[in-house]
Structures are given as C-alpha cells and as structure tokens.
Coordinates of C-alpha atoms in Angstrom, one line a residue:
M1 CA 114.5 134.8 87.1
H2 CA 112.9 131.9 88.9
S3 CA 112.8 131.1 92.6
D4 CA 112.2 127.4 91.9
W5 CA 114.9 124.8 91.7
R6 CA 115.4 124.1 88.0
C7 CA 116.6 121.3 85.8
D8 CA 117.8 122.1 82.3
N9 CA 115.6 119.3 80.9
C10 CA 112.6 119.3 83.1
G11 CA 112.2 122.9 84.3
G12 CA 111.1 123.6 87.9
V13 CA 111.8 120.6 90.1
P14 CA 111.6 120.2 93.9
P15 CA 115.1 119.6 95.5
F16 CA 115.7 116.1 96.9
H17 CA 117.0 115.7 100.4
V18 CA 118.6 112.4 101.6
A19 CA 119.7 111.7 105.2
E20 CA 123.4 110.6 105.1
H21 CA 122.8 108.1 107.9
I22 CA 119.8 106.1 109.1
N23 CA 118.5 105.3 112.5
A24 CA 115.4 105.8 114.6
D25 CA 116.3 109.4 115.5
I26 CA 116.9 110.4 111.9
V27 CA 113.6 108.9 110.8
D28 CA 111.8 110.8 113.6
S29 CA 113.5 114.0 112.8
M30 CA 112.6 113.8 109.1
L31 CA 109.0 113.1 109.9
H32 CA 108.7 116.0 112.4
N33 CA 110.6 118.5 110.3
R34 CA 108.1 118.4 107.4
T35 CA 105.8 121.3 106.9
T36 CA 102.1 121.0 107.7
A37 CA 101.2 121.0 104.0
S38 CA 103.3 117.8 103.5
E39 CA 101.8 115.7 106.2
Q40 CA 99.6 113.9 103.7
T41 CA 102.6 112.5 101.8
P42 CA 103.2 108.9 103.1
F43 CA 106.6 107.4 103.9
W44 CA 106.0 103.8 102.8
C45 CA 107.9 101.1 104.7
P46 CA 107.3 97.3 104.6
W47 CA 106.1 96.2 108.0
P48 CA 106.7 93.7 109.2
L49 CA 110.0 93.6 107.4
P50 CA 110.7 90.3 105.6
T51 CA 113.4 88.1 107.2
G52 CA 116.8 89.6 106.9
W53 CA 115.6 93.0 105.6
M54 CA 116.5 96.4 107.0
V55 CA 115.6 100.1 106.4
T56 CA 118.6 101.7 104.8
G57 CA 117.6 105.2 103.9
V58 CA 115.0 108.0 103.9
G59 CA 114.6 111.1 101.7
W60 CA 112.1 113.6 100.5
A61 CA 111.6 116.0 97.6
G62 CA 110.3 119.5 98.2
D63 CA 111.2 122.8 99.9
E64 CA 110.2 125.0 102.8
R65 CA 107.2 126.3 100.8
T66 CA 105.8 123.1 99.4
G67 CA 106.8 120.6 102.0
A68 CA 107.4 117.0 101.0
R69 CA 105.9 116.5 97.5
A70 CA 107.5 113.1 97.3
T71 CA 109.1 110.7 99.8
A72 CA 111.5 107.7 99.5
V73 CA 112.3 104.9 101.8
A74 CA 115.1 102.4 101.0
C75 CA 115.3 98.8 102.2
S76 CA 118.0 96.2 101.7
G77 CA 118.1 92.5 102.4
P78 CA 118.8 89.1 100.8
E79 CA 117.7 88.7 97.1
P80 CA 114.6 86.6 97.0
L81 CA 116.0 84.1 94.5
G82 CA 119.2 83.6 96.6
G83 CA 121.6 85.5 94.3
G84 CA 123.1 87.9 96.9
P85 CA 122.0 91.3 98.3
A86 CA 119.0 93.2 97.0
D87 CA 117.8 96.8 97.4
V88 CA 114.3 98.3 97.1
V89 CA 113.3 101.9 97.1
L90 CA 109.7 102.8 97.8
I91 CA 108.5 106.2 96.6
A92 CA 105.2 108.1 97.2
E93 CA 104.8 111.2 95.1
Q94 CA 102.3 113.8 94.1
P95 CA 101.6 114.1 90.4
G96 CA 104.2 116.0 88.3
V97 CA 107.2 115.5 90.6
G98 CA 109.2 112.9 88.7
L99 CA 111.2 111.4 91.6
G100 CA 109.8 107.9 90.9
T101 CA 110.6 108.0 87.2
R102 CA 114.1 109.2 88.0
F103 CA 114.8 106.2 90.2
A104 CA 113.1 103.9 87.8
G105 CA 115.2 105.1 84.9
I106 CA 112.2 105.9 82.8
P107 CA 111.2 109.1 80.9
G108 CA 108.7 111.7 81.9
L109 CA 107.3 112.9 85.2
D110 CA 104.3 110.6 85.6
P111 CA 104.0 106.9 84.8
G112 CA 100.4 106.8 83.5
H113 CA 101.4 106.1 79.9
L114 CA 103.7 103.3 81.0
I115 CA 100.9 101.6 82.9
A116 CA 98.8 101.8 79.8
E117 CA 101.6 100.2 77.9
A118 CA 101.9 97.4 80.5
L119 CA 98.2 96.8 80.3
A120 CA 98.4 96.6 76.5
D121 CA 101.4 94.2 76.6
G122 CA 99.6 92.0 79.0
Q123 CA 96.4 91.4 77.0
G124 CA 96.8 87.7 77.5
H125 CA 97.3 88.2 81.3
P126 CA 95.3 91.3 82.2
G127 CA 95.8 91.1 85.9
P128 CA 98.4 93.1 87.9
H129 CA 102.0 91.9 88.0
A130 CA 102.1 92.0 91.9
K131 CA 99.7 92.6 94.7
I132 CA 100.6 94.2 98.1
K133 CA 98.7 96.0 100.9
A134 CA 99.2 99.7 101.4
A135 CA 97.5 101.5 104.4
G136 CA 95.4 98.4 104.9
H137 CA 94.1 98.3 101.3
P138 CA 94.8 95.7 98.6
T139 CA 97.0 97.5 96.0
P140 CA 97.9 96.1 92.5
L141 CA 101.3 96.9 91.1
W142 CA 102.2 97.1 87.4
C143 CA 105.7 96.3 86.1
V144 CA 106.8 99.0 83.7
K145 CA 109.7 99.1 81.2
S146 CA 113.0 100.1 82.9
P147 CA 116.7 99.6 82.4
E148 CA 117.9 96.0 82.6
D149 CA 119.7 96.5 85.9
R150 CA 116.4 97.0 87.9
S151 CA 112.7 96.3 87.9
A152 CA 110.1 99.0 88.4
Y153 CA 106.5 98.6 89.6
V154 CA 103.9 101.4 89.8
S155 CA 100.6 101.9 91.4
E156 CA 98.5 104.4 93.3
A157 CA 97.9 104.7 97.0
K158 CA 96.4 107.5 99.2
G159 CA 95.7 109.4 96.0
M160 CA 99.4 109.5 95.0
W161 CA 101.8 107.5 92.8
L162 CA 103.5 104.6 94.4
Y163 CA 106.7 103.2 93.0
A164 CA 108.7 100.1 94.0
I165 CA 112.1 100.0 92.3
A166 CA 114.3 97.0 92.9
W167 CA 118.0 96.2 92.2
P168 CA 118.9 93.8 90.7
A169 CA 115.9 93.2 88.4
S170 CA 115.2 89.8 89.9
A171 CA 114.8 91.5 93.4
G172 CA 111.3 92.5 92.2
Y173 CA 110.2 89.0 93.5
F174 CA 110.4 90.7 96.9
L175 CA 106.9 92.0 96.1
A176 CA 105.6 88.4 95.9
E177 CA 106.3 87.9 99.6
H178 CA 103.0 89.2 100.9
V179 CA 104.4 92.7 101.4
V180 CA 102.4 95.1 103.6
L181 CA 103.3 98.8 103.4
H182 CA 103.0 100.9 106.6
D183 CA 103.1 104.7 106.5
L184 CA 105.8 105.8 108.9
S185 CA 103.8 109.1 109.4
D186 CA 101.3 107.0 111.3
G187 CA 104.0 105.8 113.7
V188 CA 107.5 104.3 113.5
P189 CA 107.6 100.7 114.8
P190 CA 110.2 100.6 117.7
E191 CA 111.3 97.2 116.4
L192 CA 112.3 98.6 113.0
V193 CA 115.8 97.4 112.0
Y194 CA 118.3 99.8 110.3
G195 CA 121.3 99.0 108.1
A196 CA 124.1 100.7 106.2
P197 CA 122.9 103.6 103.9
S198 CA 121.6 102.4 100.6
P199 CA 124.0 103.4 97.7
Y200 CA 120.9 103.7 95.4
L201 CA 119.2 106.3 97.5
Q202 CA 122.5 108.2 98.0
G203 CA 123.1 108.2 94.2
K204 CA 126.4 106.3 94.5
A205 CA 125.4 103.1 92.8

C-alpha cells in the first residue's frame, strides 16, 4: 500500500492541479494556498508581457504534505513569425518531478541528459539556443528534442529546472523577444492581462 499518488510507468508522482479559469483572484488564491514548504518554487511569468500576449492559466504539482514541487504558467499571444496564435507554458520544478518532461513530450523525469545531447549536437555552435532573464539574472536556454508540434527549451533558475514549451514549434521564437521572467510569488503585477484558458495546460489540446 502507498499513500503517494502513483503512475503505472513512473511510480510515485505528485498530483497536478490546474485552475479551470484564470483571473487575478485565482492567481492570488493559488499563491496564498500553497504550504510554507512550497514557497521557494517560483511561478515564472513573462513581465512585461510581449505585445498581444496574455496569461492563460496556472497550475502546480504537489499535495498537502509536500506543497508545490512544480509550477506552471501558461501564456498565449500572436505567433512571432505571423502564422496565427501561439501558446507557451513555463514550468519551474524541483528535481525528479517530471512535469516539464511531460509537457515537453520527452522521456524521463529530468532533462539533464537531453541538455548534454543538445551540447553535443551543437559542437559547431556551442552557445545556448536562447537567452532570457529570470529573477534578474541572465539565463541561457537549451533547445532539446521534442515532438514536431512543439519546441522545448530547458535551463535552471533559482536552483530548479526551468522549462519553456511552445506550440507550434515556431512559437519558440517568442524567446528571442528579450523575455524577462518575473516570479509571481514576489508580487502579481496589477496590469497583468488574462485570456481564455490555455487548452495545453488544461490537457485538451
């Protein structure tokens, strides 16, 4: 018998909670309802938001014992190359959770081996594939292999894995727009704009 939430393939996993709707009150409620142990897990949000972009969902993985071991913030807006709508899910997670790899559509719980592969594949271009700022610090991102319908970038910030997963794959160019990530735990900007719930965060896409 186990008291953990369990997956037949992965064993014990933290349950994933997603708000059905999104507005300022829901974001505040999700931030304040986390346990003390989870306060270190950031909720990454681009701020300022690029033109036309909105926050379209929030979620977290964990339970009443562990608190939030991983968090997710979804954003939607115009596809950078002008091809229609785009969606990006930003995930922060402690090692061994697997929420980021689930959304990225890649195997395993942690992406370390995929970053190593990206570095090996880019021997002629050893630099990172994208650069952003997270919590005021320059943060390199590495593009890792993922299904063709999306692009997945991985890094580390505040001592945790940081994922940026974009649909369609070309929406990864969003990360070239001088993106600055703000931790909503440090304060929710009153000017934040909210949109219809992201189907990717809701698991309906």
